[in-house]
Amino acid sequence: MGLIGSALLAILGLLAAVAAATLSRLLAEDFSAWSHRMAEWLIQQAVRRLPEAYRDRLLDEWRGHLWETPGHLTKVLVAGGFYWAALELWRVERRRLRRAAVRERGLRLVEDTIADRYFSAIPVPFDGFARRVFPQRLRKSLAAEDITASHVITARAKQVADDLRKEGRTTVLSLEAALNVASDERDATVQSGEMLGDFWFTFSAVADLGECIRDPSIAAGNCQL
Amino acid sequence: MSANEPRITGPTLKVLGALLASPRDELSGAEIGRAASLASGTLYPILLRLEQAGWLDSRWETEDPTTLGRPRRRFYRVTGTGEQKARQAVKDLEPTFGRLSWA
């Protein structure tokens, strides 16, 4: 290849470099023009995945965050991060809802189990009244002491497993497994189980149930209400 | 630590450190992210978790965004409870990890 060939090659190289520079400048300008829309689109997608309680607030807050962020590419990356945050927040919310649902089912089971065990001897005309009033009081007392269904269900499973009907026992044990009582809850579990196992429920007792649960010094068997 | 208390992770400590070390009482989410070197995807779940636990408070800026010509910002600050709990959490970690500059 002679001098002319080399010169041609050099010219072609120069033209290619100029074309590449022009193209990348055009792409950068286009990106700058579109980056705001891309970031806003990402925020909208992120907000759609949020739990409802967060949507209005985080839409505004994330727009404000983006305004404080310099650079077009950085804005788009930050907006992508909001999408990730939305997924995490929804995951946490879903876990909370699942636990609440399990707790609710657990409490209903506790109500039915205890109502069956302790109210079966009450004369029929009063039985319906007791079953209607008792669950509300029990729920309030349990909530006041932060005693969760897991405490009660595990204790009840230990104490009354032999008394339950076959179908009932299976249900309690399944819920116990589902609730995964942590080791640091076991002491409270045994204590609440002892208290509940030895209560004698009467109509007036329903109103005073909270007192017995609140006072751990009342020995099992002595909580005469 | 009870079930309702936030887990103390490295990023959580960075967020608390950014707020406690700042000369101003309040910082916006973007400012916290820059100070703590945390990505937005990590930052906001932490901020909301700490706020739900009562360790942080937040408020919208008072100026009208239409007057400012930009979106409004939300500012976060550490509550008394949060500061106390954060310092206690750091103290518990000290034997393993040593002192933190802001603790």
PDB file of N, CA, C and O in Angstrom, chain A residues 51-114:
ATOM      1  N   PRO A  51     -47.604  -0.272  48.534  1.00  0.00           N
ATOM      2  CA  PRO A  51     -48.848  -0.368  49.302  1.00  0.00           C
ATOM      3  C   PRO A  51     -49.574   0.975  49.230  1.00  0.00           C
ATOM      4  O   PRO A  51     -48.934   2.030  49.200  1.00  0.00           O
ATOM      5  N   GLU A  52     -50.884   0.917  49.222  1.00  0.00           N
ATOM      6  CA  GLU A  52     -51.679   2.118  48.975  1.00  0.00           C
ATOM      7  C   GLU A  52     -51.354   3.268  49.928  1.00  0.00           C
ATOM      8  O   GLU A  52     -51.346   4.434  49.528  1.00  0.00           O
ATOM      9  N   ALA A  53     -51.062   2.909  51.187  1.00  0.00           N
ATOM     10  CA  ALA A  53     -50.835   3.950  52.191  1.00  0.00           C
ATOM     11  C   ALA A  53     -49.639   4.845  51.860  1.00  0.00           C
ATOM     12  O   ALA A  53     -49.548   5.968  52.341  1.00  0.00           O
ATOM     13  N   TYR A  54     -48.720   4.315  51.062  1.00  0.00           N
ATOM     14  CA  TYR A  54     -47.504   5.082  50.772  1.00  0.00           C
ATOM     15  C   TYR A  54     -47.561   5.870  49.462  1.00  0.00           C
ATOM     16  O   TYR A  54     -46.682   6.700  49.202  1.00  0.00           O
ATOM     17  N   ARG A  55     -48.549   5.605  48.645  1.00  0.00           N
ATOM     18  CA  ARG A  55     -48.459   6.091  47.262  1.00  0.00           C
ATOM     19  C   ARG A  55     -48.386   7.598  47.128  1.00  0.00           C
ATOM     20  O   ARG A  55     -47.476   8.125  46.467  1.00  0.00           O
ATOM     21  N   ASP A  56     -49.349   8.294  47.699  1.00  0.00           N
ATOM     22  CA  ASP A  56     -49.369   9.757  47.521  1.00  0.00           C
ATOM     23  C   ASP A  56     -48.099  10.396  48.066  1.00  0.00           C
ATOM     24  O   ASP A  56     -47.494  11.254  47.424  1.00  0.00           O
ATOM     25  N   ARG A  57     -47.737   9.955  49.245  1.00  0.00           N
ATOM     26  CA  ARG A  57     -46.576  10.593  49.892  1.00  0.00           C
ATOM     27  C   ARG A  57     -45.305  10.353  49.085  1.00  0.00           C
ATOM     28  O   ARG A  57     -44.543  11.277  48.811  1.00  0.00           O
ATOM     29  N   LEU A  58     -45.050   9.086  48.740  1.00  0.00           N
ATOM     30  CA  LEU A  58     -43.763   8.792  48.088  1.00  0.00           C
ATOM     31  C   LEU A  58     -43.703   9.319  46.659  1.00  0.00           C
ATOM     32  O   LEU A  58     -42.613   9.634  46.170  1.00  0.00           O
ATOM     33  N   LEU A  59     -44.832   9.471  45.987  1.00  0.00           N
ATOM     34  CA  LEU A  59     -44.820  10.072  44.650  1.00  0.00           C
ATOM     35  C   LEU A  59     -44.224  11.471  44.736  1.00  0.00           C
ATOM     36  O   LEU A  59     -43.297  11.830  44.000  1.00  0.00           O
ATOM     37  N   ASP A  60     -44.749  12.273  45.660  1.00  0.00           N
ATOM     38  CA  ASP A  60     -44.230  13.633  45.833  1.00  0.00           C
ATOM     39  C   ASP A  60     -42.791  13.613  46.340  1.00  0.00           C
ATOM     40  O   ASP A  60     -41.945  14.382  45.889  1.00  0.00           O
ATOM     41  N   GLU A  61     -42.554  12.749  47.314  1.00  0.00           N
ATOM     42  CA  GLU A  61     -41.220  12.739  47.943  1.00  0.00           C
ATOM     43  C   GLU A  61     -40.158  12.321  46.937  1.00  0.00           C
ATOM     44  O   GLU A  61     -39.064  12.893  46.908  1.00  0.00           O
ATOM     45  N   TRP A  62     -40.467  11.350  46.119  1.00  0.00           N
ATOM     46  CA  TRP A  62     -39.478  10.880  45.148  1.00  0.00           C
ATOM     47  C   TRP A  62     -39.253  11.896  44.030  1.00  0.00           C
ATOM     48  O   TRP A  62     -38.136  12.030  43.523  1.00  0.00           O
ATOM     49  N   ARG A  63     -40.279  12.642  43.689  1.00  0.00           N
ATOM     50  CA  ARG A  63     -40.065  13.718  42.707  1.00  0.00           C
ATOM     51  C   ARG A  63     -39.119  14.769  43.286  1.00  0.00           C
ATOM     52  O   ARG A  63     -38.245  15.293  42.598  1.00  0.00           O
ATOM     53  N   GLY A  64     -39.333  15.066  44.586  1.00  0.00           N
ATOM     54  CA  GLY A  64     -38.449  16.020  45.252  1.00  0.00           C
ATOM     55  C   GLY A  64     -37.018  15.508  45.313  1.00  0.00           C
ATOM     56  O   GLY A  64     -36.063  16.257  45.086  1.00  0.00           O
ATOM     57  N   HIS A  65     -36.868  14.219  45.594  1.00  0.00           N
ATOM     58  CA  HIS A  65     -35.537  13.615  45.652  1.00  0.00           C
ATOM     59  C   HIS A  65     -34.851  13.740  44.292  1.00  0.00           C
ATOM     60  O   HIS A  65     -33.675  14.089  44.188  1.00  0.00           O
ATOM     61  N   LEU A  66     -35.602  13.469  43.262  1.00  0.00           N
ATOM     62  CA  LEU A  66     -35.048  13.519  41.909  1.00  0.00           C
ATOM     63  C   LEU A  66     -34.620  14.939  41.549  1.00  0.00           C
ATOM     64  O   LEU A  66     -33.587  15.141  40.886  1.00  0.00           O
ATOM     65  N   TRP A  67     -35.397  15.914  41.972  1.00  0.00           N
ATOM     66  CA  TRP A  67     -35.042  17.309  41.687  1.00  0.00           C
ATOM     67  C   TRP A  67     -33.675  17.643  42.283  1.00  0.00           C
ATOM     68  O   TRP A  67     -32.890  18.399  41.716  1.00  0.00           O
ATOM     69  N   GLU A  68     -33.387  17.052  43.477  1.00  0.00           N
ATOM     70  CA  GLU A  68     -32.110  17.322  44.135  1.00  0.00           C
ATOM     71  C   GLU A  68     -30.951  16.532  43.532  1.00  0.00           C
ATOM     72  O   GLU A  68     -29.802  16.735  43.917  1.00  0.00           O
ATOM     73  N   THR A  69     -31.254  15.605  42.641  1.00  0.00           N
ATOM     74  CA  THR A  69     -30.209  14.733  42.090  1.00  0.00           C
ATOM     75  C   THR A  69     -29.628  15.345  40.824  1.00  0.00           C
ATOM     76  O   THR A  69     -30.365  15.635  39.879  1.00  0.00           O
ATOM     77  N   PRO A  70     -28.301  15.539  40.771  1.00  0.00           N
ATOM     78  CA  PRO A  70     -27.718  16.116  39.559  1.00  0.00           C
ATOM     79  C   PRO A  70     -27.482  15.049  38.500  1.00  0.00           C
ATOM     80  O   PRO A  70     -27.320  13.880  38.809  1.00  0.00           O
ATOM     81  N   GLY A  71     -27.452  15.458  37.259  1.00  0.00           N
ATOM     82  CA  GLY A  71     -27.062  14.538  36.174  1.00  0.00           C
ATOM     83  C   GLY A  71     -28.238  13.744  35.641  1.00  0.00           C
ATOM     84  O   GLY A  71     -29.037  13.184  36.399  1.00  0.00           O
ATOM     85  N   HIS A  72     -28.301  13.681  34.319  1.00  0.00           N
ATOM     86  CA  HIS A  72     -29.445  13.003  33.699  1.00  0.00           C
ATOM     87  C   HIS A  72     -29.402  11.504  33.934  1.00  0.00           C
ATOM     88  O   HIS A  72     -30.412  10.882  34.284  1.00  0.00           O
ATOM     89  N   LEU A  73     -28.222  10.914  33.731  1.00  0.00           N
ATOM     90  CA  LEU A  73     -28.107   9.465  33.907  1.00  0.00           C
ATOM     91  C   LEU A  73     -28.349   9.083  35.370  1.00  0.00           C
ATOM     92  O   LEU A  73     -29.046   8.111  35.658  1.00  0.00           O
ATOM     93  N   THR A  74     -27.804   9.892  36.273  1.00  0.00           N
ATOM     94  CA  THR A  74     -27.990   9.608  37.709  1.00  0.00           C
ATOM     95  C   THR A  74     -29.460   9.667  38.085  1.00  0.00           C
ATOM     96  O   THR A  74     -29.950   8.846  38.871  1.00  0.00           O
ATOM     97  N   LYS A  75     -30.166  10.626  37.506  1.00  0.00           N
ATOM     98  CA  LYS A  75     -31.612  10.721  37.812  1.00  0.00           C
ATOM     99  C   LYS A  75     -32.328   9.434  37.416  1.00  0.00           C
ATOM    100  O   LYS A  75     -33.158   8.915  38.146  1.00  0.00           O
ATOM    101  N   VAL A  76     -31.999   8.925  36.240  1.00  0.00           N
ATOM    102  CA  VAL A  76     -32.666   7.700  35.774  1.00  0.00           C
ATOM    103  C   VAL A  76     -32.300   6.528  36.689  1.00  0.00           C
ATOM    104  O   VAL A  76     -33.155   5.720  37.053  1.00  0.00           O
ATOM    105  N   LEU A  77     -31.045   6.465  37.084  1.00  0.00           N
ATOM    106  CA  LEU A  77     -30.621   5.369  37.978  1.00  0.00           C
ATOM    107  C   LEU A  77     -31.310   5.476  39.340  1.00  0.00           C
ATOM    108  O   LEU A  77     -31.735   4.476  39.913  1.00  0.00           O
ATOM    109  N   VAL A  78     -31.409   6.698  39.856  1.00  0.00           N
ATOM    110  CA  VAL A  78     -32.085   6.895  41.150  1.00  0.00           C
ATOM    111  C   VAL A  78     -33.555   6.501  41.034  1.00  0.00           C
ATOM    112  O   VAL A  78     -34.107   5.843  41.926  1.00  0.00           O
ATOM    113  N   ALA A  79     -34.177   6.863  39.921  1.00  0.00           N
ATOM    114  CA  ALA A  79     -35.583   6.495  39.731  1.00  0.00           C
ATOM    115  C   ALA A  79     -35.732   4.977  39.652  1.00  0.00           C
ATOM    116  O   ALA A  79     -36.701   4.409  40.156  1.00  0.00           O
ATOM    117  N   GLY A  80     -34.758   4.314  39.039  1.00  0.00           N
ATOM    118  CA  GLY A  80     -34.763   2.850  39.027  1.00  0.00           C
ATOM    119  C   GLY A  80     -34.673   2.295  40.441  1.00  0.00           C
ATOM    120  O   GLY A  80     -35.303   1.296  40.783  1.00  0.00           O
ATOM    121  N   GLY A  81     -33.900   2.976  41.299  1.00  0.00           N
ATOM    122  CA  GLY A  81     -33.783   2.575  42.697  1.00  0.00           C
ATOM    123  C   GLY A  81     -35.113   2.676  43.430  1.00  0.00           C
ATOM    124  O   GLY A  81     -35.424   1.851  44.289  1.00  0.00           O
ATOM    125  N   PHE A  82     -35.910   3.680  43.077  1.00  0.00           N
ATOM    126  CA  PHE A  82     -37.227   3.810  43.719  1.00  0.00           C
ATOM    127  C   PHE A  82     -38.089   2.586  43.415  1.00  0.00           C
ATOM    128  O   PHE A  82     -38.856   2.118  44.256  1.00  0.00           O
ATOM    129  N   TYR A  83     -37.964   2.062  42.217  1.00  0.00           N
ATOM    130  CA  TYR A  83     -38.735   0.870  41.835  1.00  0.00           C
ATOM    131  C   TYR A  83     -38.345  -0.291  42.747  1.00  0.00           C
ATOM    132  O   TYR A  83     -39.195  -1.027  43.246  1.00  0.00           O
ATOM    133  N   TRP A  84     -37.040  -0.424  42.975  1.00  0.00           N
ATOM    134  CA  TRP A  84     -36.542  -1.473  43.876  1.00  0.00           C
ATOM    135  C   TRP A  84     -37.110  -1.275  45.279  1.00  0.00           C
ATOM    136  O   TRP A  84     -37.539  -2.223  45.938  1.00  0.00           O
ATOM    137  N   ALA A  85     -37.100  -0.019  45.742  1.00  0.00           N
ATOM    138  CA  ALA A  85     -37.626   0.282  47.082  1.00  0.00           C
ATOM    139  C   ALA A  85     -39.103  -0.083  47.174  1.00  0.00           C
ATOM    140  O   ALA A  85     -39.567  -0.618  48.187  1.00  0.00           O
ATOM    141  N   ALA A  86     -39.850   0.190  46.107  1.00  0.00           N
ATOM    142  CA  ALA A  86     -41.284  -0.123  46.101  1.00  0.00           C
ATOM    143  C   ALA A  86     -41.510  -1.623  46.233  1.00  0.00           C
ATOM    144  O   ALA A  86     -42.406  -2.068  46.969  1.00  0.00           O
ATOM    145  N   LEU A  87     -40.701  -2.403  45.551  1.00  0.00           N
ATOM    146  CA  LEU A  87     -40.842  -3.862  45.648  1.00  0.00           C
ATOM    147  C   LEU A  87     -40.572  -4.323  47.078  1.00  0.00           C
ATOM    148  O   LEU A  87     -41.275  -5.177  47.603  1.00  0.00           O
ATOM    149  N   GLU A  88     -39.544  -3.759  47.702  1.00  0.00           N
ATOM    150  CA  GLU A  88     -39.210  -4.129  49.077  1.00  0.00           C
ATOM    151  C   GLU A  88     -40.336  -3.737  50.035  1.00  0.00           C
ATOM    152  O   GLU A  88     -40.724  -4.502  50.910  1.00  0.00           O
ATOM    153  N   LEU A  89     -40.876  -2.531  49.849  1.00  0.00           N
ATOM    154  CA  LEU A  89     -41.941  -2.065  50.739  1.00  0.00           C
ATOM    155  C   LEU A  89     -43.192  -2.929  50.581  1.00  0.00           C
ATOM    156  O   LEU A  89     -43.885  -3.224  51.556  1.00  0.00           O
ATOM    157  N   TRP A  90     -43.458  -3.334  49.373  1.00  0.00           N
ATOM    158  CA  TRP A  90     -44.628  -4.189  49.162  1.00  0.00           C
ATOM    159  C   TRP A  90     -44.403  -5.574  49.776  1.00  0.00           C
ATOM    160  O   TRP A  90     -45.313  -6.159  50.350  1.00  0.00           O
ATOM    161  N   ARG A  91     -43.187  -6.070  49.706  1.00  0.00           N
ATOM    162  CA  ARG A  91     -42.861  -7.361  50.297  1.00  0.00           C
ATOM    163  C   ARG A  91     -43.076  -7.328  51.818  1.00  0.00           C
ATOM    164  O   ARG A  91     -43.658  -8.252  52.395  1.00  0.00           O
ATOM    165  N   VAL A  92     -42.630  -6.254  52.444  1.00  0.00           N
ATOM    166  CA  VAL A  92     -42.790  -6.101  53.898  1.00  0.00           C
ATOM    167  C   VAL A  92     -44.280  -6.019  54.264  1.00  0.00           C
ATOM    168  O   VAL A  92     -44.735  -6.643  55.225  1.00  0.00           O
ATOM    169  N   GLU A  93     -45.034  -5.279  53.467  1.00  0.00           N
ATOM    170  CA  GLU A  93     -46.455  -5.114  53.734  1.00  0.00           C
ATOM    171  C   GLU A  93     -47.194  -6.459  53.584  1.00  0.00           C
ATOM    172  O   GLU A  93     -48.060  -6.804  54.389  1.00  0.00           O
ATOM    173  N   ARG A  94     -46.801  -7.214  52.579  1.00  0.00           N
ATOM    174  CA  ARG A  94     -47.434  -8.508  52.343  1.00  0.00           C
ATOM    175  C   ARG A  94     -47.173  -9.452  53.515  1.00  0.00           C
ATOM    176  O   ARG A  94     -48.057 -10.178  53.958  1.00  0.00           O
ATOM    177  N   ARG A  95     -45.966  -9.392  54.056  1.00  0.00           N
ATOM    178  CA  ARG A  95     -45.620 -10.229  55.210  1.00  0.00           C
ATOM    179  C   ARG A  95     -46.459  -9.820  56.426  1.00  0.00           C
ATOM    180  O   ARG A  95     -46.971 -10.656  57.162  1.00  0.00           O
ATOM    181  N   ARG A  96     -46.646  -8.509  56.598  1.00  0.00           N
ATOM    182  CA  ARG A  96     -47.424  -8.009  57.723  1.00  0.00           C
ATOM    183  C   ARG A  96     -48.889  -8.467  57.596  1.00  0.00           C
ATOM    184  O   ARG A  96     -49.494  -8.921  58.576  1.00  0.00           O
ATOM    185  N   LEU A  97     -49.418  -8.384  56.393  1.00  0.00           N
ATOM    186  CA  LEU A  97     -50.811  -8.785  56.180  1.00  0.00           C
ATOM    187  C   LEU A  97     -50.992 -10.286  56.420  1.00  0.00           C
ATOM    188  O   LEU A  97     -51.984 -10.715  57.009  1.00  0.00           O
ATOM    189  N   ARG A  98     -50.005 -11.059  56.005  1.00  0.00           N
ATOM    190  CA  ARG A  98     -50.079 -12.510  56.183  1.00  0.00           C
ATOM    191  C   ARG A  98     -50.063 -12.857  57.666  1.00  0.00           C
ATOM    192  O   ARG A  98     -50.820 -13.695  58.142  1.00  0.00           O
ATOM    193  N   ARG A  99     -49.174 -12.183  58.412  1.00  0.00           N
ATOM    194  CA  ARG A  99     -49.103 -12.435  59.855  1.00  0.00           C
ATOM    195  C   ARG A  99     -50.393 -12.034  60.548  1.00  0.00           C
ATOM    196  O   ARG A  99     -50.857 -12.714  61.449  1.00  0.00           O
ATOM    197  N   ALA A 100     -50.943 -10.900  60.110  1.00  0.00           N
ATOM    198  CA  ALA A 100     -52.203 -10.442  60.714  1.00  0.00           C
ATOM    199  C   ALA A 100     -53.308 -11.453  60.432  1.00  0.00           C
ATOM    200  O   ALA A 100     -54.128 -11.749  61.301  1.00  0.00           O
ATOM    201  N   ALA A 101     -53.313 -12.005  59.232  1.00  0.00           N
ATOM    202  CA  ALA A 101     -54.342 -12.980  58.871  1.00  0.00           C
ATOM    203  C   ALA A 101     -54.175 -14.261  59.703  1.00  0.00           C
ATOM    204  O   ALA A 101     -55.149 -14.835  60.192  1.00  0.00           O
ATOM    205  N   VAL A 102     -52.941 -14.691  59.897  1.00  0.00           N
ATOM    206  CA  VAL A 102     -52.688 -15.891  60.705  1.00  0.00           C
ATOM    207  C   VAL A 102     -53.098 -15.637  62.147  1.00  0.00           C
ATOM    208  O   VAL A 102     -53.710 -16.467  62.800  1.00  0.00           O
ATOM    209  N   ARG A 103     -52.729 -14.445  62.653  1.00  0.00           N
ATOM    210  CA  ARG A 103     -53.087 -14.086  64.016  1.00  0.00           C
ATOM    211  C   ARG A 103     -54.603 -14.073  64.177  1.00  0.00           C
ATOM    212  O   ARG A 103     -55.137 -14.549  65.167  1.00  0.00           O
ATOM    213  N   GLU A 104     -55.295 -13.544  63.192  1.00  0.00           N
ATOM    214  CA  GLU A 104     -56.749 -13.473  63.230  1.00  0.00           C
ATOM    215  C   GLU A 104     -57.342 -14.883  63.251  1.00  0.00           C
ATOM    216  O   GLU A 104     -58.232 -15.170  64.040  1.00  0.00           O
ATOM    217  N   ARG A 105     -56.818 -15.746  62.407  1.00  0.00           N
ATOM    218  CA  ARG A 105     -57.314 -17.122  62.392  1.00  0.00           C
ATOM    219  C   ARG A 105     -57.002 -17.795  63.724  1.00  0.00           C
ATOM    220  O   ARG A 105     -57.809 -18.555  64.248  1.00  0.00           O
ATOM    221  N   GLY A 106     -55.831 -17.515  64.251  1.00  0.00           N
ATOM    222  CA  GLY A 106     -55.442 -18.095  65.528  1.00  0.00           C
ATOM    223  C   GLY A 106     -56.372 -17.653  66.649  1.00  0.00           C
ATOM    224  O   GLY A 106     -56.809 -18.451  67.470  1.00  0.00           O
ATOM    225  N   LEU A 107     -56.670 -16.358  66.662  1.00  0.00           N
ATOM    226  CA  LEU A 107     -57.557 -15.846  67.700  1.00  0.00           C
ATOM    227  C   LEU A 107     -58.944 -16.471  67.581  1.00  0.00           C
ATOM    228  O   LEU A 107     -59.557 -16.820  68.586  1.00  0.00           O
ATOM    229  N   ARG A 108     -59.424 -16.623  66.365  1.00  0.00           N
ATOM    230  CA  ARG A 108     -60.749 -17.239  66.195  1.00  0.00           C
ATOM    231  C   ARG A 108     -60.727 -18.659  66.686  1.00  0.00           C
ATOM    232  O   ARG A 108     -61.665 -19.121  67.329  1.00  0.00           O
ATOM    233  N   LEU A 109     -59.636 -19.361  66.429  1.00  0.00           N
ATOM    234  CA  LEU A 109     -59.536 -20.740  66.898  1.00  0.00           C
ATOM    235  C   LEU A 109     -59.504 -20.773  68.424  1.00  0.00           C
ATOM    236  O   LEU A 109     -60.133 -21.625  69.052  1.00  0.00           O
ATOM    237  N   VAL A 110     -58.755 -19.850  69.011  1.00  0.00           N
ATOM    238  CA  VAL A 110     -58.693 -19.785  70.468  1.00  0.00           C
ATOM    239  C   VAL A 110     -60.084 -19.539  71.034  1.00  0.00           C
ATOM    240  O   VAL A 110     -60.514 -20.197  71.979  1.00  0.00           O
ATOM    241  N   GLU A 111     -60.781 -18.608  70.448  1.00  0.00           N
ATOM    242  CA  GLU A 111     -62.142 -18.312  70.914  1.00  0.00           C
ATOM    243  C   GLU A 111     -63.020 -19.558  70.856  1.00  0.00           C
ATOM    244  O   GLU A 111     -63.717 -19.883  71.812  1.00  0.00           O
ATOM    245  N   ASP A 112     -62.980 -20.239  69.724  1.00  0.00           N
ATOM    246  CA  ASP A 112     -63.824 -21.430  69.577  1.00  0.00           C
ATOM    247  C   ASP A 112     -63.414 -22.513  70.558  1.00  0.00           C
ATOM    248  O   ASP A 112     -64.251 -23.158  71.187  1.00  0.00           O
ATOM    249  N   THR A 113     -62.109 -22.709  70.691  1.00  0.00           N
ATOM    250  CA  THR A 113     -61.605 -23.778  71.570  1.00  0.00           C
ATOM    251  C   THR A 113     -62.004 -23.505  73.020  1.00  0.00           C
ATOM    252  O   THR A 113     -62.517 -24.374  73.710  1.00  0.00           O
ATOM    253  N   ILE A 114     -61.743 -22.275  73.460  1.00  0.00           N
ATOM    254  CA  ILE A 114     -62.034 -21.948  74.857  1.00  0.00           C
ATOM    255  C   ILE A 114     -63.537 -21.901  75.090  1.00  0.00           C
ATOM    256  O   ILE A 114     -64.048 -22.376  76.102  1.00  0.00           O
TER     257      ILE A 114
END
